[in-house]
mmCIF file with all atom_site columns, C-alpha atoms in Angstrom:
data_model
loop_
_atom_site.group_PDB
_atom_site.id
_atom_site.type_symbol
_atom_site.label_atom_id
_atom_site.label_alt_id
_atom_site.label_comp_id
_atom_site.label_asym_id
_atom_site.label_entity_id
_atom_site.label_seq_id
_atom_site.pdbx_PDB_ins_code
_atom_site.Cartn_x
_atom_site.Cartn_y
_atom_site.Cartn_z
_atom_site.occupancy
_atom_site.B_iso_or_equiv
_atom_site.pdbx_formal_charge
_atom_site.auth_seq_id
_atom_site.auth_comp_id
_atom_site.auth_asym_id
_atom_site.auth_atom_id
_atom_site.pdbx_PDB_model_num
ATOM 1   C CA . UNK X 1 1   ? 25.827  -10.665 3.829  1.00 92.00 ? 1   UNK X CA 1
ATOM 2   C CA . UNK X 1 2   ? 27.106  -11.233 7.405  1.00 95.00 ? 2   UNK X CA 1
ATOM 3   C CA . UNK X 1 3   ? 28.729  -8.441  7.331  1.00 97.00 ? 3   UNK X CA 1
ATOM 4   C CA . UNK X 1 4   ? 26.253  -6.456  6.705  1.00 98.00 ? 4   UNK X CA 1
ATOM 5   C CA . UNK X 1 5   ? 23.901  -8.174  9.212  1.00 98.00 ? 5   UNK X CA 1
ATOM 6   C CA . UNK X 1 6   ? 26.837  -7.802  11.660 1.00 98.00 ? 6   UNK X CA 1
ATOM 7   C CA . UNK X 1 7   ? 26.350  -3.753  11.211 1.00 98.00 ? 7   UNK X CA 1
ATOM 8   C CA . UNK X 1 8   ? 22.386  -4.305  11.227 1.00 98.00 ? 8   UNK X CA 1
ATOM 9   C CA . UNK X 1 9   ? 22.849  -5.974  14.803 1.00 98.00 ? 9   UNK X CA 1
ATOM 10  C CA . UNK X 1 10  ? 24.868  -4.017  16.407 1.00 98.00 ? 10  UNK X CA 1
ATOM 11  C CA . UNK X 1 11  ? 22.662  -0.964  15.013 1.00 98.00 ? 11  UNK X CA 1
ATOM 12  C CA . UNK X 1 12  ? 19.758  -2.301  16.263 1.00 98.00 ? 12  UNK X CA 1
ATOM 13  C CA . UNK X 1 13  ? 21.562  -3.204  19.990 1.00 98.00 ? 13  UNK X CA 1
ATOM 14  C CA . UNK X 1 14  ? 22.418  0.160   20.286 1.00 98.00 ? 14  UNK X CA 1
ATOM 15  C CA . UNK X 1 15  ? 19.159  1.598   19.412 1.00 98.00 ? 15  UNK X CA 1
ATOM 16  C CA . UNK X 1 16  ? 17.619  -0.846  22.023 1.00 97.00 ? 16  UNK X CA 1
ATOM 17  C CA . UNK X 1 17  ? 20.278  0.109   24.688 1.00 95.00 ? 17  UNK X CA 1
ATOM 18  C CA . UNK X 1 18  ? 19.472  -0.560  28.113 1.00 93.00 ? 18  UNK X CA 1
ATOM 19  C CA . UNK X 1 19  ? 15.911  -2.558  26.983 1.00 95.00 ? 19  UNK X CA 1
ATOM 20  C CA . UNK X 1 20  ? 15.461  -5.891  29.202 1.00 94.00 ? 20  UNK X CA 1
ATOM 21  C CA . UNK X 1 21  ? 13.357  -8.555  28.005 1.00 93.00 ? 21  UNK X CA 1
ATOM 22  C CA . UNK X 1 22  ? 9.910   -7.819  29.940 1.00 87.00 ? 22  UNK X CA 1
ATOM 23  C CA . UNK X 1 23  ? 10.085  -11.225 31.695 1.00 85.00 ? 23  UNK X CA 1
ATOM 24  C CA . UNK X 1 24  ? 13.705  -11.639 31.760 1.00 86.00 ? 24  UNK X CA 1
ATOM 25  C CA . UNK X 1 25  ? 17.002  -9.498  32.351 1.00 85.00 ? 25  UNK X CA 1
ATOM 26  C CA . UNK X 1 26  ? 18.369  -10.279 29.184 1.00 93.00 ? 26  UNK X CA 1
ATOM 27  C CA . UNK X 1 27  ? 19.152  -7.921  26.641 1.00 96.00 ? 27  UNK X CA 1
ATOM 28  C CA . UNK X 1 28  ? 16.020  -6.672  24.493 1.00 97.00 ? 28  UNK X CA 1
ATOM 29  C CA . UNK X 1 29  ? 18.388  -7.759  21.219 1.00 97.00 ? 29  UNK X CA 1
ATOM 30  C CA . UNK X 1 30  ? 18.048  -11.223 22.155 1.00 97.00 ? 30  UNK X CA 1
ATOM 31  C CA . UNK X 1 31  ? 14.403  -11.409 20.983 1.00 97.00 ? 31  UNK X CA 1
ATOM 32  C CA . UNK X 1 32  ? 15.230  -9.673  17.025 1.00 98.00 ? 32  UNK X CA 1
ATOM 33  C CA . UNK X 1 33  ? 18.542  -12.234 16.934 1.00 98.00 ? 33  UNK X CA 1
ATOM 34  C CA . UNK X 1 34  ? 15.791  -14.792 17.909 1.00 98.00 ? 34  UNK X CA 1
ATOM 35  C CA . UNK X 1 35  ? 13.254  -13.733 15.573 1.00 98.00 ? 35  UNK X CA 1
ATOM 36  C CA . UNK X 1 36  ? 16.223  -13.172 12.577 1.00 98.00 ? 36  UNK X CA 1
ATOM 37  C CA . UNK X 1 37  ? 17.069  -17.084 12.901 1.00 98.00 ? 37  UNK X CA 1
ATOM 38  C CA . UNK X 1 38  ? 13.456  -18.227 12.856 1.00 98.00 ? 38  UNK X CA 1
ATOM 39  C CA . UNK X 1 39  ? 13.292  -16.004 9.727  1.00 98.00 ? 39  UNK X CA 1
ATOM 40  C CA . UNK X 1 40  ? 16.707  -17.877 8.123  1.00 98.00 ? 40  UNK X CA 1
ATOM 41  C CA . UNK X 1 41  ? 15.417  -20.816 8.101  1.00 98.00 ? 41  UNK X CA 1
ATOM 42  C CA . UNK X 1 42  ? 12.928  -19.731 5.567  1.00 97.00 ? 42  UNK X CA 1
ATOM 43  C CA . UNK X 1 43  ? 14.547  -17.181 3.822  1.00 97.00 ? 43  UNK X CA 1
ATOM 44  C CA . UNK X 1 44  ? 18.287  -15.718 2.764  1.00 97.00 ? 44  UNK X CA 1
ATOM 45  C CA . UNK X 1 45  ? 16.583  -12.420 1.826  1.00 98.00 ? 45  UNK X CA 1
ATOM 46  C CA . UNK X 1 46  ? 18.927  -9.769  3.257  1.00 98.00 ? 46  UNK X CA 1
ATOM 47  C CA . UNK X 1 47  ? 15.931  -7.305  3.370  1.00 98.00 ? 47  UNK X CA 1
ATOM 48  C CA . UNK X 1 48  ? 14.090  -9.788  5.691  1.00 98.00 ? 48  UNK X CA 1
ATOM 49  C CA . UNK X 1 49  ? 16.726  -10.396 7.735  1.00 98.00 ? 49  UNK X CA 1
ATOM 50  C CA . UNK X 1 50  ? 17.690  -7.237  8.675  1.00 98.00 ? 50  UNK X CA 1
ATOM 51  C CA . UNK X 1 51  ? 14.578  -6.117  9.198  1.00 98.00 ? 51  UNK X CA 1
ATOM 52  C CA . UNK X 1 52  ? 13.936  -8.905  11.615 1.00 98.00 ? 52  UNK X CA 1
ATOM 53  C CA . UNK X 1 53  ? 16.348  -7.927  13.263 1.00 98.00 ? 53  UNK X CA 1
ATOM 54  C CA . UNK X 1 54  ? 14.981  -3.871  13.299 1.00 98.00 ? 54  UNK X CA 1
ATOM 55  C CA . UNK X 1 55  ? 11.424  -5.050  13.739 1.00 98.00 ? 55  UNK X CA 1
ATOM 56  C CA . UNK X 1 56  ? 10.850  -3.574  17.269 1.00 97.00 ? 56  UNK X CA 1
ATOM 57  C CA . UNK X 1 57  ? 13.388  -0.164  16.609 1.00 98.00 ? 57  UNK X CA 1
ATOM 58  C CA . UNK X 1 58  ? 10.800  2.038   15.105 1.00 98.00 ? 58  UNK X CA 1
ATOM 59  C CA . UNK X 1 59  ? 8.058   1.062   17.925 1.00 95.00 ? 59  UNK X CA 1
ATOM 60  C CA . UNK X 1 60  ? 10.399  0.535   20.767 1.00 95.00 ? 60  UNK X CA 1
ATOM 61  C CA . UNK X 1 61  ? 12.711  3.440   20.653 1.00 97.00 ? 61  UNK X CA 1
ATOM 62  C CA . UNK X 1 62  ? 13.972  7.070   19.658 1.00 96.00 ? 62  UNK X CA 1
ATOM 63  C CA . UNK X 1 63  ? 15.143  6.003   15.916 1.00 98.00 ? 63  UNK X CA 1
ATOM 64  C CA . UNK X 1 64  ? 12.792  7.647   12.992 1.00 98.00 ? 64  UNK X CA 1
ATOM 65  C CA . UNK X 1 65  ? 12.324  6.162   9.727  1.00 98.00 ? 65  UNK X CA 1
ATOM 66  C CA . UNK X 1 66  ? 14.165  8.694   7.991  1.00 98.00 ? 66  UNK X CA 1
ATOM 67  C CA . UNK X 1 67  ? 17.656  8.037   10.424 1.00 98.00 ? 67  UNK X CA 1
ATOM 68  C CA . UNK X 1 68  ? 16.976  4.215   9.906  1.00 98.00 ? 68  UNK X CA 1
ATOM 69  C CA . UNK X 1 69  ? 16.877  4.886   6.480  1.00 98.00 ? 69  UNK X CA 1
ATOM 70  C CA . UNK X 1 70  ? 20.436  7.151   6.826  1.00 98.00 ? 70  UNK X CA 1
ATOM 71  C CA . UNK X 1 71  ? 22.413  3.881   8.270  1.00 98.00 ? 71  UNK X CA 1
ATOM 72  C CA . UNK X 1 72  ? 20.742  1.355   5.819  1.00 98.00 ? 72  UNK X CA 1
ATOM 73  C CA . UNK X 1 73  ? 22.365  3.527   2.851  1.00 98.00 ? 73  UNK X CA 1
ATOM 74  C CA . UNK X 1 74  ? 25.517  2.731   4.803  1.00 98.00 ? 74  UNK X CA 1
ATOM 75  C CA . UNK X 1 75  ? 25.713  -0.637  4.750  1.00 98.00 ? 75  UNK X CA 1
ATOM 76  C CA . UNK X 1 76  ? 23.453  -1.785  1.921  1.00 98.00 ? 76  UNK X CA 1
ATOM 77  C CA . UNK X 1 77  ? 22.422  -0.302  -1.556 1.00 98.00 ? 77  UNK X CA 1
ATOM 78  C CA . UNK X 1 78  ? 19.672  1.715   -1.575 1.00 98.00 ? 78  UNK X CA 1
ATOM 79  C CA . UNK X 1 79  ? 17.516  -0.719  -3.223 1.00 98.00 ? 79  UNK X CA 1
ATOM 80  C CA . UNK X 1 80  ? 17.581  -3.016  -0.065 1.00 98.00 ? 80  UNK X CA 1
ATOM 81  C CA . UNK X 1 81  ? 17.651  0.456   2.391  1.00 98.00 ? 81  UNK X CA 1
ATOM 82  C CA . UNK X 1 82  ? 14.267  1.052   0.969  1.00 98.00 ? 82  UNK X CA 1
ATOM 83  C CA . UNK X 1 83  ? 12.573  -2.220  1.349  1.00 98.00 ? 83  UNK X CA 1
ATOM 84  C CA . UNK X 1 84  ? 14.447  -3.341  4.686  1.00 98.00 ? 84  UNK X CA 1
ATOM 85  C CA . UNK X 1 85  ? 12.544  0.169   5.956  1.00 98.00 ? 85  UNK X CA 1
ATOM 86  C CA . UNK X 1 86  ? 9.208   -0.517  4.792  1.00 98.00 ? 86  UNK X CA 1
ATOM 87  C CA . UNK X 1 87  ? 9.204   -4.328  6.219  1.00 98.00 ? 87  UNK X CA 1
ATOM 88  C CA . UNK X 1 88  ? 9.398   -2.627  9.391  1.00 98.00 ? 88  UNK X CA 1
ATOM 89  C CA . UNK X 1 89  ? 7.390   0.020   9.006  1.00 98.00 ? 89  UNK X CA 1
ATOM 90  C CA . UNK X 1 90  ? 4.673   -2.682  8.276  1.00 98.00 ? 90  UNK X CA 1
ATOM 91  C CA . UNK X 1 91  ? 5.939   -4.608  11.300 1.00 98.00 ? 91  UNK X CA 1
ATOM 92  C CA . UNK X 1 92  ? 5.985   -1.546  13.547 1.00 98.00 ? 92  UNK X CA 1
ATOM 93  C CA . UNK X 1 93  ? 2.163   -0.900  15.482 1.00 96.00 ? 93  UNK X CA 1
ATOM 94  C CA . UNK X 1 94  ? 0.564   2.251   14.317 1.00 96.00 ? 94  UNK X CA 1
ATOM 95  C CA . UNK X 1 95  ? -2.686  1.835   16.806 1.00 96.00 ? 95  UNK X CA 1
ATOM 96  C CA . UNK X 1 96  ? -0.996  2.585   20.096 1.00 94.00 ? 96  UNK X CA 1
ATOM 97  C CA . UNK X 1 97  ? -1.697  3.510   23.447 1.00 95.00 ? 97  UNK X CA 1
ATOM 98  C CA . UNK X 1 98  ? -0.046  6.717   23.565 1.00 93.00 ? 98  UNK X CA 1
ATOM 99  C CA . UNK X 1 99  ? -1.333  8.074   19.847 1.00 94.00 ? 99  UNK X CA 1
ATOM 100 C CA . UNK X 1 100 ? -5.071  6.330   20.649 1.00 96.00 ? 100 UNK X CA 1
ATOM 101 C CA . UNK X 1 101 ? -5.914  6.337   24.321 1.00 96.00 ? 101 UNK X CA 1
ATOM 102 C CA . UNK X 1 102 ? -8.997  7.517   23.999 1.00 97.00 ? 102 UNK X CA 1
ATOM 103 C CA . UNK X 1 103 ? -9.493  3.513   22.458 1.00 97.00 ? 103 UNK X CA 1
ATOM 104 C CA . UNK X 1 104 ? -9.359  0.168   24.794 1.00 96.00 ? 104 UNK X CA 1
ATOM 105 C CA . UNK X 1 105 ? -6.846  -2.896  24.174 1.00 94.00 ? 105 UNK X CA 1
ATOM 106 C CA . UNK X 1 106 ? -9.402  -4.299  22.137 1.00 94.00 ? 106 UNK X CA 1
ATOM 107 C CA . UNK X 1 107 ? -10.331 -1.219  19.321 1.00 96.00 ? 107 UNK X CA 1
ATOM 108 C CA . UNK X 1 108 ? -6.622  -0.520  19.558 1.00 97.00 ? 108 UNK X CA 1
ATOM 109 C CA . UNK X 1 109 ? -6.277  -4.513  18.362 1.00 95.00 ? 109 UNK X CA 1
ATOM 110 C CA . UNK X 1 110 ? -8.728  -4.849  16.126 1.00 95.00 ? 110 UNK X CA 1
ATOM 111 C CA . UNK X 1 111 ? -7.668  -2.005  14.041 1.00 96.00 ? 111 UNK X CA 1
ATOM 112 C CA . UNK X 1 112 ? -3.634  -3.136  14.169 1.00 96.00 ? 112 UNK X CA 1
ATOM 113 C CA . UNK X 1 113 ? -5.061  -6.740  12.643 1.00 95.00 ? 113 UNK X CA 1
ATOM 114 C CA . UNK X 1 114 ? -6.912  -4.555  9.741  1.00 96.00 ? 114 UNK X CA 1
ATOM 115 C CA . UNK X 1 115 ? -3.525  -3.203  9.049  1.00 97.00 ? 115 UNK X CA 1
ATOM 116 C CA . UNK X 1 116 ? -1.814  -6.365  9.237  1.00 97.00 ? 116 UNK X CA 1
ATOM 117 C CA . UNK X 1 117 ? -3.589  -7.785  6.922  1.00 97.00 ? 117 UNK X CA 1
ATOM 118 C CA . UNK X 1 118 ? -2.644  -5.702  4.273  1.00 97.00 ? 118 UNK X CA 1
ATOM 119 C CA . UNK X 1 119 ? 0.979   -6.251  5.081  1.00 98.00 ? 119 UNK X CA 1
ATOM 120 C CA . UNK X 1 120 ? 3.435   -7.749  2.863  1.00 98.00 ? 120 UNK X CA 1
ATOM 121 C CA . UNK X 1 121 ? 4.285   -11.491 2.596  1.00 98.00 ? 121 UNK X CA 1
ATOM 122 C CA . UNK X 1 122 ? 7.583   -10.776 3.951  1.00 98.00 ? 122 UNK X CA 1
ATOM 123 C CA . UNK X 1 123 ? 6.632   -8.841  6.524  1.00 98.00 ? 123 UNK X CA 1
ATOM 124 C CA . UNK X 1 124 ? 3.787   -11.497 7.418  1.00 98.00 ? 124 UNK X CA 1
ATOM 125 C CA . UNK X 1 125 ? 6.442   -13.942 7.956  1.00 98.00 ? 125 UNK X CA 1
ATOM 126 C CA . UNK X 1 126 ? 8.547   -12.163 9.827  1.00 98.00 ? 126 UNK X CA 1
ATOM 127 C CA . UNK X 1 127 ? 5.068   -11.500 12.088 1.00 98.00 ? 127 UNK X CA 1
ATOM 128 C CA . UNK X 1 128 ? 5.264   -14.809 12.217 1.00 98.00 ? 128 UNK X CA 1
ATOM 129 C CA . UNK X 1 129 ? 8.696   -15.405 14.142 1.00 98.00 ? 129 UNK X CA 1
ATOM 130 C CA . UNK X 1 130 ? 7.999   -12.572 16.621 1.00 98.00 ? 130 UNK X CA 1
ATOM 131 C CA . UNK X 1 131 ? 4.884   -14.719 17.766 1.00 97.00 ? 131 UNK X CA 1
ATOM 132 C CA . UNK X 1 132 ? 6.611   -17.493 18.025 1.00 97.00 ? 132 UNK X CA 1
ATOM 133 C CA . UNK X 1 133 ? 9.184   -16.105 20.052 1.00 96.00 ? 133 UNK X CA 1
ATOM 134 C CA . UNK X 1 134 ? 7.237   -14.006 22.091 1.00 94.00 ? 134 UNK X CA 1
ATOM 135 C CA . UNK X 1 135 ? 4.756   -17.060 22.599 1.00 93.00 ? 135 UNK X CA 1
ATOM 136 C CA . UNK X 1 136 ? 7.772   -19.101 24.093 1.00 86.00 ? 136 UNK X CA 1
ATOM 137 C CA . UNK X 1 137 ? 8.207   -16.579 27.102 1.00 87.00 ? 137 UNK X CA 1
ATOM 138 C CA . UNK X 1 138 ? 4.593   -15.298 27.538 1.00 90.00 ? 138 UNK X CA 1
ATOM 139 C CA . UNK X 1 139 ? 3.246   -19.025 28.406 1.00 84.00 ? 139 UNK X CA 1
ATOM 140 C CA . UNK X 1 140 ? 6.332   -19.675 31.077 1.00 85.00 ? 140 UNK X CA 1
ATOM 141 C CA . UNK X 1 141 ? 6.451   -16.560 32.974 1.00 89.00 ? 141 UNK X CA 1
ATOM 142 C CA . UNK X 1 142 ? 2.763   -14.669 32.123 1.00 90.00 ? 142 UNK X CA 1
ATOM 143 C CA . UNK X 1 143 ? -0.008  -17.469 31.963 1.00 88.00 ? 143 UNK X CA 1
ATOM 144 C CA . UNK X 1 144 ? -2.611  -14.702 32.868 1.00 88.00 ? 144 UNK X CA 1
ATOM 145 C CA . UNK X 1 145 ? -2.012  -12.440 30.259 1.00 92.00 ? 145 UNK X CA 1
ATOM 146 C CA . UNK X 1 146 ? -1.091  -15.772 27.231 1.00 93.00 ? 146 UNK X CA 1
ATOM 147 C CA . UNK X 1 147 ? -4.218  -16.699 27.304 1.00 92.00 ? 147 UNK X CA 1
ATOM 148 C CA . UNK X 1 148 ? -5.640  -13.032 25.680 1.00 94.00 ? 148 UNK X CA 1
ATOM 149 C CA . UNK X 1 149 ? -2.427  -13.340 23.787 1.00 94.00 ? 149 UNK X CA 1
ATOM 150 C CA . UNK X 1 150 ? -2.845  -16.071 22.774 1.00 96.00 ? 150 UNK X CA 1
ATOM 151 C CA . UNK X 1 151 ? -6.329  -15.667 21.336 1.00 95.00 ? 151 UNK X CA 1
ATOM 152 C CA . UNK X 1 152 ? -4.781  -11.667 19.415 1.00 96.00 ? 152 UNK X CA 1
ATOM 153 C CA . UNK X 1 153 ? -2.520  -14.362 17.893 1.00 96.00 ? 153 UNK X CA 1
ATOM 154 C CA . UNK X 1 154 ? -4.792  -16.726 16.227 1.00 96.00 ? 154 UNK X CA 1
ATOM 155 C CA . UNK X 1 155 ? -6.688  -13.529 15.341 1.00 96.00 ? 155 UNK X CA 1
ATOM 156 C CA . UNK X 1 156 ? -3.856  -12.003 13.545 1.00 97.00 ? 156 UNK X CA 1
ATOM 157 C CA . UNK X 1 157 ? -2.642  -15.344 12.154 1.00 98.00 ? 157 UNK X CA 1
ATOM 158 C CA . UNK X 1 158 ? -6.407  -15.529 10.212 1.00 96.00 ? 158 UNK X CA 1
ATOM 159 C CA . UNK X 1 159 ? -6.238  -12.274 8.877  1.00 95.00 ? 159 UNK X CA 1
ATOM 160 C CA . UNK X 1 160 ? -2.424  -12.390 7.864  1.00 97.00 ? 160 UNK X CA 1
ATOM 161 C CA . UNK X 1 161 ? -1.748  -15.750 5.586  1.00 97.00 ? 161 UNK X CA 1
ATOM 162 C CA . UNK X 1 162 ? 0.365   -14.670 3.084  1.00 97.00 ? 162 UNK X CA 1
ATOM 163 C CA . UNK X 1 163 ? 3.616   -15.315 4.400  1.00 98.00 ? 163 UNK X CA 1
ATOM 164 C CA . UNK X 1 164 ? 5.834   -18.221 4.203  1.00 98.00 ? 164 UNK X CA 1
ATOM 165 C CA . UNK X 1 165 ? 3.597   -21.018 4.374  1.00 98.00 ? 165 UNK X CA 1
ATOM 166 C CA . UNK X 1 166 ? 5.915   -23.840 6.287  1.00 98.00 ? 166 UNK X CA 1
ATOM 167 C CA . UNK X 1 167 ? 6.020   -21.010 9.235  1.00 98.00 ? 167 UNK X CA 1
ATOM 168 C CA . UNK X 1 168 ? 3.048   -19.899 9.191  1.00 98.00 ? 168 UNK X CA 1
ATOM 169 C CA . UNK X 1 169 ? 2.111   -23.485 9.861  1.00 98.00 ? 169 UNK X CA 1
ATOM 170 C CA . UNK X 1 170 ? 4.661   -23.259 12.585 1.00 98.00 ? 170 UNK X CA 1
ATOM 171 C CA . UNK X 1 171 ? 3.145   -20.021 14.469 1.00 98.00 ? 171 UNK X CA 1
ATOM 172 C CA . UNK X 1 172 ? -0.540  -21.607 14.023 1.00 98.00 ? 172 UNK X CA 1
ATOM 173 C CA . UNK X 1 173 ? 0.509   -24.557 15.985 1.00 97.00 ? 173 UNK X CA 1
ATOM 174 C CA . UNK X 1 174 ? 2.999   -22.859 18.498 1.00 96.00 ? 174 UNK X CA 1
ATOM 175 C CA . UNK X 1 175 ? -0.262  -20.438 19.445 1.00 96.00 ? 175 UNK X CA 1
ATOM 176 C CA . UNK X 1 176 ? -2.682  -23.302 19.152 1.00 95.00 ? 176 UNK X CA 1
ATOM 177 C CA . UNK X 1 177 ? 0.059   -25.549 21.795 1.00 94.00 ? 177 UNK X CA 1
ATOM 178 C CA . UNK X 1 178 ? 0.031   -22.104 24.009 1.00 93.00 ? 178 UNK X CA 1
ATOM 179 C CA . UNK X 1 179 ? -3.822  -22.089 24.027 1.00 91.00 ? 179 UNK X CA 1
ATOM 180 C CA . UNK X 1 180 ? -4.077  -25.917 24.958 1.00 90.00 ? 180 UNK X CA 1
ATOM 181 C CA . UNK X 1 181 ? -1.537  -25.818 27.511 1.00 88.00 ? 181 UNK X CA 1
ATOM 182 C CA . UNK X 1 182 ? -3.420  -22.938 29.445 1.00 85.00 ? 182 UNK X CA 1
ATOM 183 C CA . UNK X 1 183 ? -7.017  -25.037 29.513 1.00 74.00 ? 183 UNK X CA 1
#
């Protein structure tokens, strides 16, 4: 399975290639590595992992479903190719500026959490790691903009329960610490 992960990685590096961190000049790949060992400690699923690590390629870059697709066959059966895609096609935002902006933030939002909601468990819990993560840097170097956030969070993490259950816990309390510390 690391291996395999390995390949997933460096896939998912190269699709992100030349992405900084928004806050930070590190590499965008840190934050799917991060999220992908949040998600370990919960799960050995190789579906979930690698598509932790994918979760932002299909939002954030050029790749298409149907080339993600193409290298999954590559390095896993097709089994695993098929539901490594649609975790992050659940993961990836459908309600967007650029395919909605005739809608605000907030109508954009709201109807991103009614599709979240519907999501799988697995891809739930992955949801769950990227807010943690993200949290982390949003509160040090963005305290404006954590506090809405922050508050999109806690929405999402009401409508979206179905995940693992010992991190879901974990991303309640991370957004709920992010929330305090701002007041």
């Amino acid at each position: 399975m690391e291996d395999i992960l390995k390949k997933v990685l460096d896939f998912a590096d190269s699709a992100h290639d030349g992405q900084k961190r928004k806050y930070t000049s590190e590499k965008y790949i840190v934050h799917p590595v991060r999220v992908m060992q949040t998600c370990r400690e919960y799960t050995d699923s190789l579906p979930v992992l690698a598509a932790a690590l994918l979760h932002d390629v299909l939002e954030d870059t050029a790749v298409e479903s149907g080339e993600l697709l193409e290298f999954l066959k590559t390095v896993m059966d097709a089994e695993k190719a098929w539901k490594t895609l649609k975790l992050v096609e659940e993961l990836t935002d459908e309600y967007v500026k650029s395919a909605y902006p005739q809608w605000n933030r907030d109508t954009r939002k709201g109807m991103e959490l009614k599709r979240i909601a519907k999501t799988s468990a697995n891809a739930q819990t992955i949801k769950y790691a990227d807010i943690i993560d993200n949290s982390l840097e949003i509160a040090v170097h963005d305290p404006a903009f954590a506090r809405r956030y922050f508050k999109e969070c806690r929405d999402i993490l009401k409508q979206a329960g179905k995940g693992n259950n010992e991190l879901y816990k974990k991303a309640i309390k991370t957004v709920n610490e992010g929330l305090s510390a701002l007041k």
